[in-house]
mmCIF file of C-alpha atoms in Angstrom:
data_model
loop_
_atom_site.group_PDB
_atom_site.id
_atom_site.type_symbol
_atom_site.label_atom_id
_atom_site.label_comp_id
_atom_site.label_asym_id
_atom_site.label_seq_id
_atom_site.Cartn_x
_atom_site.Cartn_y
_atom_site.Cartn_z
ATOM 1 C CA MET A 1 -23.316 25.328 -16.518
ATOM 2 C CA LYS A 2 -23.505 21.731 -15.287
ATOM 3 C CA MET A 3 -25.525 20.745 -18.351
ATOM 4 C CA LYS A 4 -22.943 22.250 -20.705
ATOM 5 C CA VAL A 5 -20.101 20.385 -18.997
ATOM 6 C CA PHE A 6 -22.093 17.137 -19.008
ATOM 7 C CA SER A 7 -22.979 17.474 -22.700
ATOM 8 C CA MET A 8 -19.370 18.315 -23.552
ATOM 9 C CA PHE A 9 -18.119 15.195 -21.759
ATOM 10 C CA SER A 10 -20.786 13.022 -23.339
ATOM 11 C CA MET A 11 -19.795 14.269 -26.816
ATOM 12 C CA LEU A 12 -16.156 13.598 -26.092
ATOM 13 C CA ALA A 13 -16.988 10.130 -24.814
ATOM 14 C CA ALA A 14 -19.121 9.370 -27.863
ATOM 15 C CA ALA A 15 -16.414 10.586 -30.224
ATOM 16 C CA GLY A 16 -13.596 8.839 -28.358
ATOM 17 C CA ASP A 17 -12.003 5.584 -29.381
ATOM 18 C CA THR A 18 -12.434 2.996 -26.629
ATOM 19 C CA GLY A 19 -9.627 0.868 -28.048
ATOM 20 C CA THR A 20 -7.181 3.670 -27.326
ATOM 21 C CA LEU A 21 -8.425 3.900 -23.743
ATOM 22 C CA GLU A 22 -7.994 0.146 -23.320
ATOM 23 C CA ASN A 23 -4.457 0.313 -24.723
ATOM 24 C CA ASN A 24 -3.653 3.218 -22.415
ATOM 25 C CA LEU A 25 -4.935 1.281 -19.406
ATOM 26 C CA THR A 26 -2.889 -1.750 -20.426
ATOM 27 C CA ASP A 27 0.219 0.416 -20.879
ATOM 28 C CA PHE A 28 -0.384 2.094 -17.518
ATOM 29 C CA GLY A 29 -0.802 -1.291 -15.829
ATOM 30 C CA SER A 30 2.418 -2.643 -17.309
ATOM 31 C CA GLN A 31 4.341 0.512 -16.375
ATOM 32 C CA LEU A 32 2.963 0.402 -12.837
ATOM 33 C CA ASN A 33 3.901 -3.269 -12.650
ATOM 34 C CA SER A 34 7.475 -2.569 -13.716
ATOM 35 C CA LEU A 35 7.729 0.350 -11.261
ATOM 36 C CA ILE A 36 6.566 -1.852 -8.394
ATOM 37 C CA GLY A 37 9.070 -4.494 -9.494
ATOM 38 C CA VAL A 38 11.914 -1.971 -9.258
ATOM 39 C CA ILE A 39 10.850 -0.330 -5.990
ATOM 40 C CA TRP A 40 9.741 -3.462 -4.098
ATOM 41 C CA PRO A 41 13.194 -4.646 -2.888
ATOM 42 C CA TRP A 42 14.010 -1.145 -1.595
ATOM 43 C CA LEU A 43 10.684 -0.833 0.206
ATOM 44 C CA LEU A 44 11.062 -4.272 1.713
ATOM 45 C CA GLY A 45 14.570 -3.517 2.966
ATOM 46 C CA LEU A 46 13.513 -0.158 4.365
ATOM 47 C CA GLY A 47 10.546 -1.757 6.124
ATOM 48 C CA LEU A 48 12.758 -4.424 7.672
ATOM 49 C CA VAL A 49 15.168 -1.751 8.920
ATOM 50 C CA PHE A 50 12.316 0.199 10.528
ATOM 51 C CA ILE A 51 10.925 -2.956 12.129
ATOM 52 C CA GLY A 52 14.388 -3.785 13.482
ATOM 53 C CA LEU A 53 14.913 -0.301 14.879
ATOM 54 C CA TRP A 54 11.470 -0.218 16.482
ATOM 55 C CA GLY A 55 12.051 -3.696 17.927
ATOM 56 C CA ALA A 56 15.360 -2.532 19.394
ATOM 57 C CA PHE A 57 13.639 0.512 20.898
ATOM 58 C CA ILE A 58 11.035 -1.743 22.490
ATOM 59 C CA GLY A 59 13.769 -4.034 23.783
ATOM 60 C CA VAL A 60 15.514 -1.110 25.469
ATOM 61 C CA LYS A 61 12.207 -0.008 27.017
ATOM 62 C CA ILE A 62 11.664 -3.531 28.382
ATOM 63 C CA ILE A 63 15.182 -3.684 29.824
ATOM 64 C CA LYS A 64 14.859 -0.244 31.437
ATOM 65 C CA ALA A 65 11.362 -0.896 32.800
ATOM 66 C CA LYS A 66 11.407 -0.918 36.588
ATOM 67 C CA LYS A 67 7.823 -0.120 37.543
ATOM 68 C CA ALA A 68 4.746 -2.160 36.710
ATOM 69 C CA GLU A 69 3.377 0.711 34.590
ATOM 70 C CA GLU A 70 6.494 0.812 32.447
ATOM 71 C CA LYS A 71 6.387 -2.963 31.959
ATOM 72 C CA GLN A 72 2.738 -2.782 30.880
ATOM 73 C CA GLU A 73 3.599 0.021 28.472
ATOM 74 C CA ALA A 74 6.429 -2.056 26.990
ATOM 75 C CA LYS A 75 4.071 -5.040 26.579
ATOM 76 C CA ALA A 76 1.593 -2.761 24.828
ATOM 77 C CA TYR A 77 4.379 -1.678 22.470
ATOM 78 C CA ILE A 78 5.121 -5.330 21.663
ATOM 79 C CA LYS A 79 1.453 -5.978 20.878
ATOM 80 C CA GLN A 80 1.338 -2.886 18.660
ATOM 81 C CA LEU A 81 4.494 -3.969 16.827
ATOM 82 C CA ILE A 82 3.109 -7.437 16.103
ATOM 83 C CA LEU A 83 -0.260 -6.023 15.053
ATOM 84 C CA GLY A 84 1.441 -3.500 12.772
ATOM 85 C CA ILE A 85 3.545 -6.190 11.107
ATOM 86 C CA LEU A 86 0.418 -8.294 10.518
ATOM 87 C CA VAL A 87 -1.533 -5.373 9.045
ATOM 88 C CA ILE A 88 1.317 -4.441 6.727
ATOM 89 C CA PHE A 89 1.685 -8.067 5.610
ATOM 90 C CA ILE A 90 -2.052 -8.356 4.926
ATOM 91 C CA ILE A 91 -2.020 -5.131 2.898
ATOM 92 C CA ALA A 92 1.104 -6.165 0.971
ATOM 93 C CA ALA A 93 -0.346 -9.598 0.191
ATOM 94 C CA GLY A 94 -3.888 -8.428 -0.542
ATOM 95 C CA LEU A 95 -3.277 -5.267 -2.547
ATOM 96 C CA PRO A 96 -1.979 -7.041 -5.673
ATOM 97 C CA LEU A 97 -5.082 -9.229 -5.619
ATOM 98 C CA VAL A 98 -7.339 -6.181 -5.396
ATOM 99 C CA VAL A 99 -5.486 -4.392 -8.211
ATOM 100 C CA SER A 100 -5.628 -7.420 -10.494
ATOM 101 C CA GLY A 101 -9.325 -7.874 -9.702
ATOM 102 C CA ILE A 102 -10.100 -4.255 -10.586
ATOM 103 C CA ALA A 103 -8.026 -4.538 -13.762
ATOM 104 C CA ALA A 104 -9.866 -7.715 -14.776
ATOM 105 C CA TRP A 105 -13.199 -6.022 -14.049
ATOM 106 C CA ALA A 106 -12.149 -3.089 -16.242
ATOM 107 C CA GLY A 107 -11.324 -5.514 -19.057
ATOM 108 C CA THR A 108 -7.545 -5.107 -18.965
ATOM 109 C CA PRO A 109 -6.215 -8.039 -16.943
ATOM 110 C CA ILE A 110 -2.727 -7.761 -15.532
ATOM 111 C CA THR A 111 -1.110 -11.171 -15.793
ATOM 112 C CA LYS A 112 1.809 -10.671 -13.425
ATOM 113 C CA LEU A 113 2.161 -8.368 -10.426
ATOM 114 C CA GLY A 114 5.373 -7.653 -8.580
#
């Protein structure tokens, strides 16, 4: 069974037009680029709202903290918030570079991201 499936795929690959695949990848890349361009402001605004709400929650926890344990917990929340913001920033800044690198490796460079 595996041999039949492999031979079927190899025949399809041999008969296929690689120019069409390259055009499809280029079209997909440009459509993905335009989608990211449309969604990015909404995602950024939503992320800022969540960061603000979480920061306000942490602020309330700090204000209400009476015991040493509660203060340590609030400080841990602050560290987690800062670490989370840094990780999200690194992913948001690095992901377009990774995508453009993979696209260039595949032979369909994307000239502009975002």
